[in-house]
mmCIF file of C-alpha atoms and ligand atoms in Angstrom:
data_model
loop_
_atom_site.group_PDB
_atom_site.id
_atom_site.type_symbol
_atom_site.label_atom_id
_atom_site.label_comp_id
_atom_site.label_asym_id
_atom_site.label_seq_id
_atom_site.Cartn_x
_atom_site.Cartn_y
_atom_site.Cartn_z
ATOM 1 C CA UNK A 1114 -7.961 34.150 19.786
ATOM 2 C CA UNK A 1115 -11.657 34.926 19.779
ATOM 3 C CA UNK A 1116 -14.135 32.148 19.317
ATOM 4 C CA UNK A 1117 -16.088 31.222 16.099
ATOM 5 C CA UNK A 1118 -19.116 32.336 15.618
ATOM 6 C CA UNK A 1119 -21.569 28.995 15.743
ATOM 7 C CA UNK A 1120 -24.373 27.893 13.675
ATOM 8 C CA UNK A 1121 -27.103 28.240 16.648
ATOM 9 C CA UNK A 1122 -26.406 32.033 16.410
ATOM 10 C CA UNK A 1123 -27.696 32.481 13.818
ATOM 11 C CA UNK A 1124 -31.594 33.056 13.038
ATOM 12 C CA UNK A 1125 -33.177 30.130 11.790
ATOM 13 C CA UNK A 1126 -34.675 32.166 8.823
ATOM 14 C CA UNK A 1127 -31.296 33.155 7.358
ATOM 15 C CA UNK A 1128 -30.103 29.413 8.002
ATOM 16 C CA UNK A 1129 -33.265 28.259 6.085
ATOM 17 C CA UNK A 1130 -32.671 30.631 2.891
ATOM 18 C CA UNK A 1131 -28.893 29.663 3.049
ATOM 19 C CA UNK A 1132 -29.548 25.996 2.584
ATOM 20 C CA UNK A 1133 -32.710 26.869 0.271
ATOM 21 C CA UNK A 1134 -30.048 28.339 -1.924
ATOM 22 C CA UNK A 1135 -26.950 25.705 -1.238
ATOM 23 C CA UNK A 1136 -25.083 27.804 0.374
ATOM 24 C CA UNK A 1137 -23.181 27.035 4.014
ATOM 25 C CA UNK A 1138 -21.249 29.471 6.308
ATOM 26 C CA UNK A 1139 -17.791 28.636 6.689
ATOM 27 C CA UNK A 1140 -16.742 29.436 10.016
ATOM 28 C CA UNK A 1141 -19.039 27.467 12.470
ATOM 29 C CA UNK A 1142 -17.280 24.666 10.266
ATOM 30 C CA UNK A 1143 -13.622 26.249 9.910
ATOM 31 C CA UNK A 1144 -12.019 24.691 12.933
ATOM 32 C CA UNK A 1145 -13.256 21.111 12.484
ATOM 33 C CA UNK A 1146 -11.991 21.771 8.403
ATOM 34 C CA UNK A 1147 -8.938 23.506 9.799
ATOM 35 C CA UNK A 1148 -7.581 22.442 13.364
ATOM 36 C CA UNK A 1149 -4.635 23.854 15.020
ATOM 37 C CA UNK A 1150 -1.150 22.270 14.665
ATOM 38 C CA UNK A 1151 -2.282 18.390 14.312
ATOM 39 C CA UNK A 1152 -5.083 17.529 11.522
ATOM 40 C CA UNK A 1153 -7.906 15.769 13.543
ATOM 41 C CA UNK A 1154 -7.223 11.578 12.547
ATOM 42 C CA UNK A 1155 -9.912 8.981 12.577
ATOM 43 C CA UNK A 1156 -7.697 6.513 11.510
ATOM 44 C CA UNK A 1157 -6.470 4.172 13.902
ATOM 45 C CA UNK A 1158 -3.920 2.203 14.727
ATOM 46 C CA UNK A 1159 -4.453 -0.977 14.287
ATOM 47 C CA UNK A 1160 -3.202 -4.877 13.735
ATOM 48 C CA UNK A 1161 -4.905 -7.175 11.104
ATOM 49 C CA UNK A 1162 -3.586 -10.626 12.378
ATOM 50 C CA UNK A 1163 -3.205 -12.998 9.380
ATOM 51 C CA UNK A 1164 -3.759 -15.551 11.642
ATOM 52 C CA UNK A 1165 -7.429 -14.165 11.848
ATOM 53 C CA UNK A 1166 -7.334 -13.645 8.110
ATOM 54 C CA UNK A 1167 -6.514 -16.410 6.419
ATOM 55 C CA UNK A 1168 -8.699 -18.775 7.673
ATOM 56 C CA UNK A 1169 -11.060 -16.727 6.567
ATOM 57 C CA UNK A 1170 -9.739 -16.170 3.278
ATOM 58 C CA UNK A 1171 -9.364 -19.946 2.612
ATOM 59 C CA UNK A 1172 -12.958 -20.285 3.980
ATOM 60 C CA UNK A 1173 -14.080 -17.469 0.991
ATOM 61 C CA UNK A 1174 -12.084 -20.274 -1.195
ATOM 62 C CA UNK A 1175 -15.113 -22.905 -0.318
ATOM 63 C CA UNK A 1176 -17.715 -20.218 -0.480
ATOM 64 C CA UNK A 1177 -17.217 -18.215 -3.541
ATOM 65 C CA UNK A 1178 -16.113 -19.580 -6.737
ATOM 66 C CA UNK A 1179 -13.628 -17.145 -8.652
ATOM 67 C CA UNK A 1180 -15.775 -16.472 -11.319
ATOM 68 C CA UNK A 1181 -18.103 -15.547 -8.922
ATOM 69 C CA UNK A 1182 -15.719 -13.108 -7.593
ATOM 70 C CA UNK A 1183 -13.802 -11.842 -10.097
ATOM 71 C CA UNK A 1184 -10.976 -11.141 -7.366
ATOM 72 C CA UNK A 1185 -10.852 -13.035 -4.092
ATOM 73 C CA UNK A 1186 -10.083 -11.100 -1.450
ATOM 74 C CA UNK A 1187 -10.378 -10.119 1.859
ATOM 75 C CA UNK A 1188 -10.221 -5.413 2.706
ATOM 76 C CA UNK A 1189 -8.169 -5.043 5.693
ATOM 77 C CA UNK A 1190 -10.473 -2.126 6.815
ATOM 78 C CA UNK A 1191 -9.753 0.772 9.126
ATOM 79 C CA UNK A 1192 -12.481 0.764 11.671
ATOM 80 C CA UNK A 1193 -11.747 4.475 12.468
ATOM 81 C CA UNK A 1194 -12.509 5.011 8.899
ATOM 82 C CA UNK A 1195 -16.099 2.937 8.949
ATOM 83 C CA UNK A 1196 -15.575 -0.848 7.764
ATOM 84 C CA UNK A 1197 -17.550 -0.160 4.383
ATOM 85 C CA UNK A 1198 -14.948 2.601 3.100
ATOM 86 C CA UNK A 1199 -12.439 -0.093 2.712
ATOM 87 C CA UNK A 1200 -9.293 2.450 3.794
ATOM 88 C CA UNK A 1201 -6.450 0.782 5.963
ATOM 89 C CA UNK A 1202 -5.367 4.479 5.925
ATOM 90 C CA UNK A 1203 -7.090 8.042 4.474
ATOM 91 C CA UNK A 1204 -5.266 6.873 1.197
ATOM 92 C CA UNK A 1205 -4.102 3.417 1.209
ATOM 93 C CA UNK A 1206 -6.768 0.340 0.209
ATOM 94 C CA UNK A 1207 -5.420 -2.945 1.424
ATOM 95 C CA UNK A 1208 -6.635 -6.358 0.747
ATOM 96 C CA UNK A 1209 -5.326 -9.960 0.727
ATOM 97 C CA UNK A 1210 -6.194 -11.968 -2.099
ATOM 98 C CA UNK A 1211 -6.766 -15.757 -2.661
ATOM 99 C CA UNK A 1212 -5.899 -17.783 -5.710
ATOM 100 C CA UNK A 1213 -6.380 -21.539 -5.823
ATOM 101 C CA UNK A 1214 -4.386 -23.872 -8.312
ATOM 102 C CA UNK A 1215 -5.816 -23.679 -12.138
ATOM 103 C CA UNK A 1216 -8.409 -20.079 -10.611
ATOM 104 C CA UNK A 1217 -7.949 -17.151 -13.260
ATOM 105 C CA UNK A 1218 -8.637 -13.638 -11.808
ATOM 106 C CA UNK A 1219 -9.909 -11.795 -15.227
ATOM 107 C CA UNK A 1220 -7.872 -9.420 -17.649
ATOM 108 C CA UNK A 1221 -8.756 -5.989 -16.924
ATOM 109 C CA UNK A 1222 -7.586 -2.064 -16.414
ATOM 110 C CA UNK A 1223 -8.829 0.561 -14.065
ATOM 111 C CA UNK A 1224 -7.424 3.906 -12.812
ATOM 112 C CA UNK A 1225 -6.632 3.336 -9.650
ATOM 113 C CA UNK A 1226 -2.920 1.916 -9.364
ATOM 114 C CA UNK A 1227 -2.399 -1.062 -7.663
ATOM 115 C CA UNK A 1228 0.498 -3.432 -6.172
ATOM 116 C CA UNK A 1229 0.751 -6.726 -4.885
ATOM 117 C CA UNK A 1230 2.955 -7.970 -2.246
ATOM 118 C CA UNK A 1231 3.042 -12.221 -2.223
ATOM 119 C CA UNK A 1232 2.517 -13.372 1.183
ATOM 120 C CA UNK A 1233 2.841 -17.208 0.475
ATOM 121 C CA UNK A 1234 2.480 -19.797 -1.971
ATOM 122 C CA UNK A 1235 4.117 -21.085 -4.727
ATOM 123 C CA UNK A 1236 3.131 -21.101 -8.894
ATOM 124 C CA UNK A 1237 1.118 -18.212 -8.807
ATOM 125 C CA UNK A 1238 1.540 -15.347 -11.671
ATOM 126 C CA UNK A 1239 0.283 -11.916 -12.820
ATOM 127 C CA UNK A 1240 0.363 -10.471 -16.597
ATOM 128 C CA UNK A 1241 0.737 -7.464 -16.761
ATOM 129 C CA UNK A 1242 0.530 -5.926 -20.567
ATOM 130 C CA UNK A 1243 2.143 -9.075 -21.985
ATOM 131 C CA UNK A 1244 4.603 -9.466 -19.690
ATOM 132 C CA UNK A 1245 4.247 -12.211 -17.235
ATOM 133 C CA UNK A 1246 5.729 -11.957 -14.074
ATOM 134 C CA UNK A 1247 6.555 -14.913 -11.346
ATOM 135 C CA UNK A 1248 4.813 -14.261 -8.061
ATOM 136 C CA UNK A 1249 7.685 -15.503 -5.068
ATOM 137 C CA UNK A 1250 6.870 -14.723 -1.496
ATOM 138 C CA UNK A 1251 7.663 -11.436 -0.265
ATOM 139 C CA UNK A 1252 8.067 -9.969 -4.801
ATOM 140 C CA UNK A 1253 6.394 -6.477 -4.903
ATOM 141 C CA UNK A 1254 4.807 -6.439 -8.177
ATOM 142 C CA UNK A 1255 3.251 -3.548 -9.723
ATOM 143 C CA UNK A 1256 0.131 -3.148 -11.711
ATOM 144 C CA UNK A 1257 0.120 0.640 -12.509
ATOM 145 C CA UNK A 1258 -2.861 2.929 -13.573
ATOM 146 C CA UNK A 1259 -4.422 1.734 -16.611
ATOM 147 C CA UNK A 1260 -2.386 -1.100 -17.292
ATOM 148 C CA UNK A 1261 -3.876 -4.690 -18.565
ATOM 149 C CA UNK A 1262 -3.391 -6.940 -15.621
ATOM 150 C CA UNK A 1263 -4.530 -10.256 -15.272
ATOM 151 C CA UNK A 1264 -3.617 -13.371 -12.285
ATOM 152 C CA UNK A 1265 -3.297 -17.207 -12.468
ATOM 153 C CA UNK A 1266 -2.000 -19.953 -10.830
ATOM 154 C CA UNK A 1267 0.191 -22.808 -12.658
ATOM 155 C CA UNK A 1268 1.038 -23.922 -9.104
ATOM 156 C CA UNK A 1269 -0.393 -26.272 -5.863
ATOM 157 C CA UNK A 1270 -1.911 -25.050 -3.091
ATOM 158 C CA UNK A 1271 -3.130 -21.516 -2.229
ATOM 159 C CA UNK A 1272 -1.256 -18.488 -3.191
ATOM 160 C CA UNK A 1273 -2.021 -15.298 -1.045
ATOM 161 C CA UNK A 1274 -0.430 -11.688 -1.763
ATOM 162 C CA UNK A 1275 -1.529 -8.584 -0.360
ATOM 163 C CA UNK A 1276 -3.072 -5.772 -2.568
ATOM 164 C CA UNK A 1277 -2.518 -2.325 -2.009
ATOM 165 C CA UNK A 1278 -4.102 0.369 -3.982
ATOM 166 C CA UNK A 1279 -4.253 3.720 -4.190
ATOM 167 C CA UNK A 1280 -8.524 3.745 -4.694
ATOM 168 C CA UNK A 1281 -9.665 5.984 -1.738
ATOM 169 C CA UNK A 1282 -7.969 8.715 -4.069
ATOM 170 C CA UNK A 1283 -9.028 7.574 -7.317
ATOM 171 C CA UNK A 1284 -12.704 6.883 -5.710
ATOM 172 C CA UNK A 1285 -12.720 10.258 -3.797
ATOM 173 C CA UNK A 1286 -11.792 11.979 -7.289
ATOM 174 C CA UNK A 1287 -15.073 10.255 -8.648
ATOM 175 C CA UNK A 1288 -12.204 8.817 -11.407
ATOM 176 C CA UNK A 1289 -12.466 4.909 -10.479
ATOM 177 C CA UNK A 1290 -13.132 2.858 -13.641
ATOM 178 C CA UNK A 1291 -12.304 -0.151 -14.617
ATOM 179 C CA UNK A 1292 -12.412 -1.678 -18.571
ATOM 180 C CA UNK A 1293 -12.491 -5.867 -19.123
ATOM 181 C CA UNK A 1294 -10.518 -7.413 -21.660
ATOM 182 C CA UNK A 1295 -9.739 -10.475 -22.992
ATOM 183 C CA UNK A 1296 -7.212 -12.826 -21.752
ATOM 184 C CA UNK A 1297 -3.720 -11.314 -23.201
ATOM 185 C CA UNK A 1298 -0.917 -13.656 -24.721
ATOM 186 C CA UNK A 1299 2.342 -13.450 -22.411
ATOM 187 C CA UNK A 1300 5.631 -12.980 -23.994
ATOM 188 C CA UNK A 1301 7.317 -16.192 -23.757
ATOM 189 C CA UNK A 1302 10.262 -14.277 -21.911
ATOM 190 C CA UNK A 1303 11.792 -13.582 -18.416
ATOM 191 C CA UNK A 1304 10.406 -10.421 -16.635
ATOM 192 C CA UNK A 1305 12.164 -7.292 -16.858
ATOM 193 C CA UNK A 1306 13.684 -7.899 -13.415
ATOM 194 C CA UNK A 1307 15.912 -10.920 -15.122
ATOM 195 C CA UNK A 1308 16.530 -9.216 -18.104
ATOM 196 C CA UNK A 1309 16.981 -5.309 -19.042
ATOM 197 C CA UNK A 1310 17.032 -4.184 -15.172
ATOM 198 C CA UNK A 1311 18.575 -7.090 -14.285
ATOM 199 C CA UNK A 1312 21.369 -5.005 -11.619
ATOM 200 C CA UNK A 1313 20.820 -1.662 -9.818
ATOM 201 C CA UNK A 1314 22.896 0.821 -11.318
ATOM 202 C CA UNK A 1315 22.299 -0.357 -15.249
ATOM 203 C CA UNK A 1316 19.956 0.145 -17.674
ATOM 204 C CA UNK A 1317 19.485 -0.421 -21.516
ATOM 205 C CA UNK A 1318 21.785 2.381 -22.919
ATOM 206 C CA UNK A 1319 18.971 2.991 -25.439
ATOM 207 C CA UNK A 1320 17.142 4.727 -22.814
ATOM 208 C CA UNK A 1321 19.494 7.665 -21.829
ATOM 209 C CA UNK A 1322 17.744 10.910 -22.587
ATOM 210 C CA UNK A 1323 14.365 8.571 -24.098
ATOM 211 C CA UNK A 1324 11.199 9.911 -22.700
ATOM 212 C CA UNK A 1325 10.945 8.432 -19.228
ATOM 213 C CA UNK A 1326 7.536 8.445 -17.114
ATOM 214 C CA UNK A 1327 6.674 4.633 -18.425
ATOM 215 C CA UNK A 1328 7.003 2.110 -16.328
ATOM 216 C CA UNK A 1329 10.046 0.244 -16.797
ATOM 217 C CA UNK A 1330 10.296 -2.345 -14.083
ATOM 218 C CA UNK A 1331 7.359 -3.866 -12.364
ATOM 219 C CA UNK A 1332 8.795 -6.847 -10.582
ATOM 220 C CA UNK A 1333 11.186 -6.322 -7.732
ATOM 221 C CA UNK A 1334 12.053 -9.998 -6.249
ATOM 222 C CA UNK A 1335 12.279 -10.200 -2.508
ATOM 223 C CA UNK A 1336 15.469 -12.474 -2.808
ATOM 224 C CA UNK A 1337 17.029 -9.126 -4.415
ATOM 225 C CA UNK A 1338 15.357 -6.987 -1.986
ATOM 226 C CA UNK A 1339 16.117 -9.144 1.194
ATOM 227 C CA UNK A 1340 19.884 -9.479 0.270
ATOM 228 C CA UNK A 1341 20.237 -5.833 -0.187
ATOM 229 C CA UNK A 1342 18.921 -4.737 3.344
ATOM 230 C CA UNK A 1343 21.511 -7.374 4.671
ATOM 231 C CA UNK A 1344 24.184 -5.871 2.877
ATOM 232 C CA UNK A 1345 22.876 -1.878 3.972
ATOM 233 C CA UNK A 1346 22.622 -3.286 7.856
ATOM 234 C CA UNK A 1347 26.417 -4.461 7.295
ATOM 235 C CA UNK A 1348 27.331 -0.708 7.265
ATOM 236 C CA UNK A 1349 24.553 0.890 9.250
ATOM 237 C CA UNK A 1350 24.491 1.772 13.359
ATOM 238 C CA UNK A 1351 21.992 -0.052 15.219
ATOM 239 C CA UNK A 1352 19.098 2.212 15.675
ATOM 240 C CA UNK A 1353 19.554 3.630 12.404
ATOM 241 C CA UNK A 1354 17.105 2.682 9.530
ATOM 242 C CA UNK A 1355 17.957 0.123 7.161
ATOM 243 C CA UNK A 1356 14.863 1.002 4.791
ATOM 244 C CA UNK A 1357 15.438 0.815 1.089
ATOM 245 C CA UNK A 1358 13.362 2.496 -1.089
ATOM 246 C CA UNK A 1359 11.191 0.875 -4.316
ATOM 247 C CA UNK A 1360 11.728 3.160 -7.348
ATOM 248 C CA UNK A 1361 11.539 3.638 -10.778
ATOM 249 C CA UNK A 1362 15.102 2.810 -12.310
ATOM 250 C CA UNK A 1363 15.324 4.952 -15.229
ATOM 251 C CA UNK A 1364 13.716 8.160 -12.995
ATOM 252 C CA UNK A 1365 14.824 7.212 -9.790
ATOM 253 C CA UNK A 1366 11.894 8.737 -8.627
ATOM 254 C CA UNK A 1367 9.251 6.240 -6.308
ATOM 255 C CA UNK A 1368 7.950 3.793 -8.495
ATOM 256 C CA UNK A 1369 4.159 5.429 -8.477
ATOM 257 C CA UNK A 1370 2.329 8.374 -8.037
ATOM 258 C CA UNK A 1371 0.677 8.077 -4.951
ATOM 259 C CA UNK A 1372 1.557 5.630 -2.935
ATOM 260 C CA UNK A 1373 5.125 4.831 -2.350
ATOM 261 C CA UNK A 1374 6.915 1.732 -1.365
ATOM 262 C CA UNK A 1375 9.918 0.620 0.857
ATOM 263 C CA UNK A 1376 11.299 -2.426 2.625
ATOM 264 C CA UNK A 1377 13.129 -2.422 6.377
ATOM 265 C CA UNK A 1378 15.072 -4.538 7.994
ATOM 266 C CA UNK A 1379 15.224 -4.593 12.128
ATOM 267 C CA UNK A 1380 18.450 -5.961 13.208
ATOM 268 C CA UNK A 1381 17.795 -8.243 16.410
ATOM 269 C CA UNK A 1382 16.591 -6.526 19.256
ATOM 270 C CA UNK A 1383 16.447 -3.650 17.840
ATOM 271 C CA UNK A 1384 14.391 -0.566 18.415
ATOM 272 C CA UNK A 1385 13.159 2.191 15.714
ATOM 273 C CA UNK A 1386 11.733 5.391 16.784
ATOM 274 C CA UNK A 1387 11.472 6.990 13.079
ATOM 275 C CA UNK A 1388 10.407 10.541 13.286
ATOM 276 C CA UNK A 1389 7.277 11.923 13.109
ATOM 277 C CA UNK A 1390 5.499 12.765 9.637
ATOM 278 C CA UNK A 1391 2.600 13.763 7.927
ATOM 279 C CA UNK A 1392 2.315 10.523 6.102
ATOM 280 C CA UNK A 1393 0.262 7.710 6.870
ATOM 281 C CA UNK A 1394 1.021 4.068 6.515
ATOM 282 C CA UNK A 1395 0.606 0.935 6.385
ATOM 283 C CA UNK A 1396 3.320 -1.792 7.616
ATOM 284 C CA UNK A 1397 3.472 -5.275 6.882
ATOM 285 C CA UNK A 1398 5.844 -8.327 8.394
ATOM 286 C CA UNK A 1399 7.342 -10.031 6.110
ATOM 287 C CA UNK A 1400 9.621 -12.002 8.099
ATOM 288 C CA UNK A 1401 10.020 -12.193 12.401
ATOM 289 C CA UNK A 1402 8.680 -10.837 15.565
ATOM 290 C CA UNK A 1403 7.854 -7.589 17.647
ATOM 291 C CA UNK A 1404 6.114 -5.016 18.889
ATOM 292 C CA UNK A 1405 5.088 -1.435 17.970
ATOM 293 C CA UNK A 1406 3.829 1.322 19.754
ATOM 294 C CA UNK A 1407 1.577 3.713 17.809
ATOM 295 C CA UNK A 1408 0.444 7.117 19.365
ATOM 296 C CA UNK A 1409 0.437 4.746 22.903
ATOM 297 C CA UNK A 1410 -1.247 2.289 21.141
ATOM 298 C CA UNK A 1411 0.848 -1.614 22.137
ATOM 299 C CA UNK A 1412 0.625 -4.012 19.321
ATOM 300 C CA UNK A 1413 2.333 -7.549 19.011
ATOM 301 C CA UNK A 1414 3.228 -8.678 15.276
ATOM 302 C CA UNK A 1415 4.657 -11.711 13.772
ATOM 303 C CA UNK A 1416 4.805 -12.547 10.371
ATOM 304 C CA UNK A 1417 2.242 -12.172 7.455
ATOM 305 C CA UNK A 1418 0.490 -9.501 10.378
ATOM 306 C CA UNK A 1419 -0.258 -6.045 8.734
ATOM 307 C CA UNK A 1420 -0.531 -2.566 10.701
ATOM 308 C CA UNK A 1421 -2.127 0.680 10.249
ATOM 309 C CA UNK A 1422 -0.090 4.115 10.782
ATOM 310 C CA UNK A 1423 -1.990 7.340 11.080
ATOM 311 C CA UNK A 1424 -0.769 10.015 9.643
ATOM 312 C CA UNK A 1425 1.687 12.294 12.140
ATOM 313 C CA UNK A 1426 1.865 9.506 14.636
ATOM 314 C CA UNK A 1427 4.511 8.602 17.004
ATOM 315 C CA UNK A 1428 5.746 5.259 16.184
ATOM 316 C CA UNK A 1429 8.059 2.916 17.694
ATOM 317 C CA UNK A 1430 9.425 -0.440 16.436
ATOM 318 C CA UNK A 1431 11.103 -3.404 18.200
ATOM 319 C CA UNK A 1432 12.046 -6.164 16.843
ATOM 320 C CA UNK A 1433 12.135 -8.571 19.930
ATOM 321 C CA UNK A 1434 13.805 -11.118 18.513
ATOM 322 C CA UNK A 1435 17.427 -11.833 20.068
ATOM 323 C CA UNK A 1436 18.704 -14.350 17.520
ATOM 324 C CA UNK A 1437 16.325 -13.151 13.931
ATOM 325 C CA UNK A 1438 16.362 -10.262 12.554
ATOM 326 C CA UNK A 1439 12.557 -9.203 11.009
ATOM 327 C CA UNK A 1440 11.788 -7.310 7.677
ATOM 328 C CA UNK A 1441 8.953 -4.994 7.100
ATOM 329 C CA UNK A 1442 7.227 -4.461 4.217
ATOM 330 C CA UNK A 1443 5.915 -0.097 3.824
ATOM 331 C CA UNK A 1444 3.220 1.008 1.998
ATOM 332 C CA UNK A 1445 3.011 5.170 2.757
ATOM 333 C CA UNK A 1446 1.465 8.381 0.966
ATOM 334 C CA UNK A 1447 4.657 10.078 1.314
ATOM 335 C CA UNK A 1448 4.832 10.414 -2.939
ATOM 336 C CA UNK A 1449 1.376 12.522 -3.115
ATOM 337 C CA UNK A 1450 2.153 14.570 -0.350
ATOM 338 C CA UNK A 1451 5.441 15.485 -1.845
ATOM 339 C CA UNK A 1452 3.659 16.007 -5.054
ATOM 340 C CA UNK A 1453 1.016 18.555 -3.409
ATOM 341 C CA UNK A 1454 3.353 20.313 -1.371
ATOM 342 C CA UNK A 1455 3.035 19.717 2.202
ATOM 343 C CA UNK A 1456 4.970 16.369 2.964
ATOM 344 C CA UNK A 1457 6.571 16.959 6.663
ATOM 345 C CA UNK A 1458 8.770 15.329 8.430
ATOM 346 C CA UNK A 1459 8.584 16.314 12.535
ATOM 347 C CA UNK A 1460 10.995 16.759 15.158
HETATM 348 C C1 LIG B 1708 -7.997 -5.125 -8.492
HETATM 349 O O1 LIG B 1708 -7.950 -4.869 -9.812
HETATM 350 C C2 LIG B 1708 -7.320 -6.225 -7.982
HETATM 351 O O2 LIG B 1708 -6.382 -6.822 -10.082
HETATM 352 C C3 LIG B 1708 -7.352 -6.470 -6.643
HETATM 353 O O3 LIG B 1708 -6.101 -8.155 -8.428
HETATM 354 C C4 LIG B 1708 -8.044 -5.668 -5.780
HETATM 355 C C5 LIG B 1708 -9.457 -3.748 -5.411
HETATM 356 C C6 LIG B 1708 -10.135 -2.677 -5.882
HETATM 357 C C7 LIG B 1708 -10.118 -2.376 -7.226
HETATM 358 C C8 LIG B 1708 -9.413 -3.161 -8.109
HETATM 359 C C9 LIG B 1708 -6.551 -7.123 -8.902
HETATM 360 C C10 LIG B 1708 -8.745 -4.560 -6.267
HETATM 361 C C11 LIG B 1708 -8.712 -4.272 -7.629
#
């Protein structure tokens, strides 16, 4: 293959009427745009300790006042990526978020699509368009695109959940916006998880062949989640994954558009070597111990810890607990790569 001709070669007069003009020659560019066989990743991998974090986060408790923050929280930044971009991954915005007893994080929508994942506490809440829904450790709760959402805290002590958003997206389509509202009244009823999606497998018959594409169920309770991965590892060989996907019940597609969600269980002492793919990710323990290896990269996790996953890394997984097994929360791109066409899994 011959080499690419480079900008150097050519004369500085035709370089100076090119950018006089806005225009750019592609090819001393097309192989930095274009590599062969592996896209060129900045990303790296890397462990957020919440041991680091939320001391800090508490700290931000003392120093800001809510209302002088509007939301709490605390990026878990890629330093591959540059700190001030706020990406864990190319795609996926993480942050961890503080509430104290009686705060209020404001009513309002935006385009970006967001989730939270509770990390610890007890009384906290989030509304979203009337509905309000219990925040337990470990519930995946989602706030989608343009819906009303609003947090509080009925409990004591602090209540911490991870966010994860799909903003770099949103924010690299010059479409993030956000609209405040007023506070909104919450239906004095259970959330949808307790009530009309109540089982896997059943849903109100009144929506068979209604338009789907809403959002049906936004609350998916760990205790649900946790048992389920039990029951899956009951009938699963060790070194296979026991990874259950978060979807949409009446599509039973994922349960957004870009970002897609999943929960894993490690059985004790148990490796994973998943294969290769041209999603990136982010993981975070929700329960045990262990190490990963990321494209030769050691890290040691424990629970609450978060990781970053480039995209077509090599990963591997060990839970090296003997006695416990550990649970993983996933947080991938795997939904808008599927939806633009070029979603790979390798080897
Ligand atoms: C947001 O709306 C929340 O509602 C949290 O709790 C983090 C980060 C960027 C943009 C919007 C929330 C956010 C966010």
């Amino acid at each position: 293959m011959s080499e690419l001709g480079r900008l150097e070669d050519l004369p500085l007069s035709y370089r100076q009427g090119l950018t006089a003009h806005n225009l750019v020659p592609l090819w001393p560019s097309l192989r930095a745009a274009l590599p062969h066989d592996i896209p060129t990743r900045r990303t790296r991998p890397v462990l957020w300790r919440y041991a680091d974090v939320r001391p800090r986060l508490l700290e931000a408790g003392e120093l800001t006042p809510i209302e002088k923050a509007e939301r709490r929280v605390l990026v878990l930044a890629n330093p591959g990526l540059g700190l001030e971009n706020m990406q864990a991954t190319p795609s996926i915005y993480i942050g961890l978020q503080l509430i104290l007893p009686r705060e209020t994080a404001p009513n309002h929508k935006h385009t970006p699509s967001a989730v939270r994942f509770v990390v610890e506490g007890a009384g906290g809440f989030t509304v979203v368009e009337g509905e309000k829904m219990p925040m337990e450790p470990g519930d995946l709760i989602l706030t989608p695109s343009r819906l009303w959402h609003e947090h509080g805290h009925e409990g004591t002590g602090p209540v911490i959940w991870l966010d994860a958003l799909d903003l770099p997206t949103v924010f690299a389509l010059e479409a993030s916006y956000c609209v405040d509202g007023r506070a909104q009244v919450a239906r004095n009823q259970p959330d949808a998880s307790q009530t009309l999606y109540r089982r896997s497998g059943l849903m109100p018959y009144r929506s068979l062949g209604a338009s789907r594409g809403i959002y049906p169920l936004k609350r998916f309770p760990w205790k649900e989640v946790r048992a389920a991965l039990e029951s899956f590892a009951a009938v699963t060989n060790t070194g296979e994954a026991v990874q259950l996907a978060y979807i949409n019940p009446e599509t039973g597609d994922e349960c957004l558009p870009v970002l897609g969600f999943s929960a894993l269980m490690l059985r004790p002492g148990e490796t994973l070597r998943p294969a290769r793919r041209s999603a990136s990710a982010v993981l975070h323990v929700v329960e045990g111990d262990g190490q990963a290896v990321i494209d030769g990269t050691e890290l040691t996790w424990t629970a609450s810890d978060t990781l970053a996953v480039p995209t077509h890394a090599r990963v591997e997984i060990v839970n090296t607990s003997s006695r416990k097994p550990a649970f993983l929360f996933q947080v991938d791109d795997a939904p808008m790569q599927r939806k633009l066409g070029f979603y790979e899994v390798f080897d």
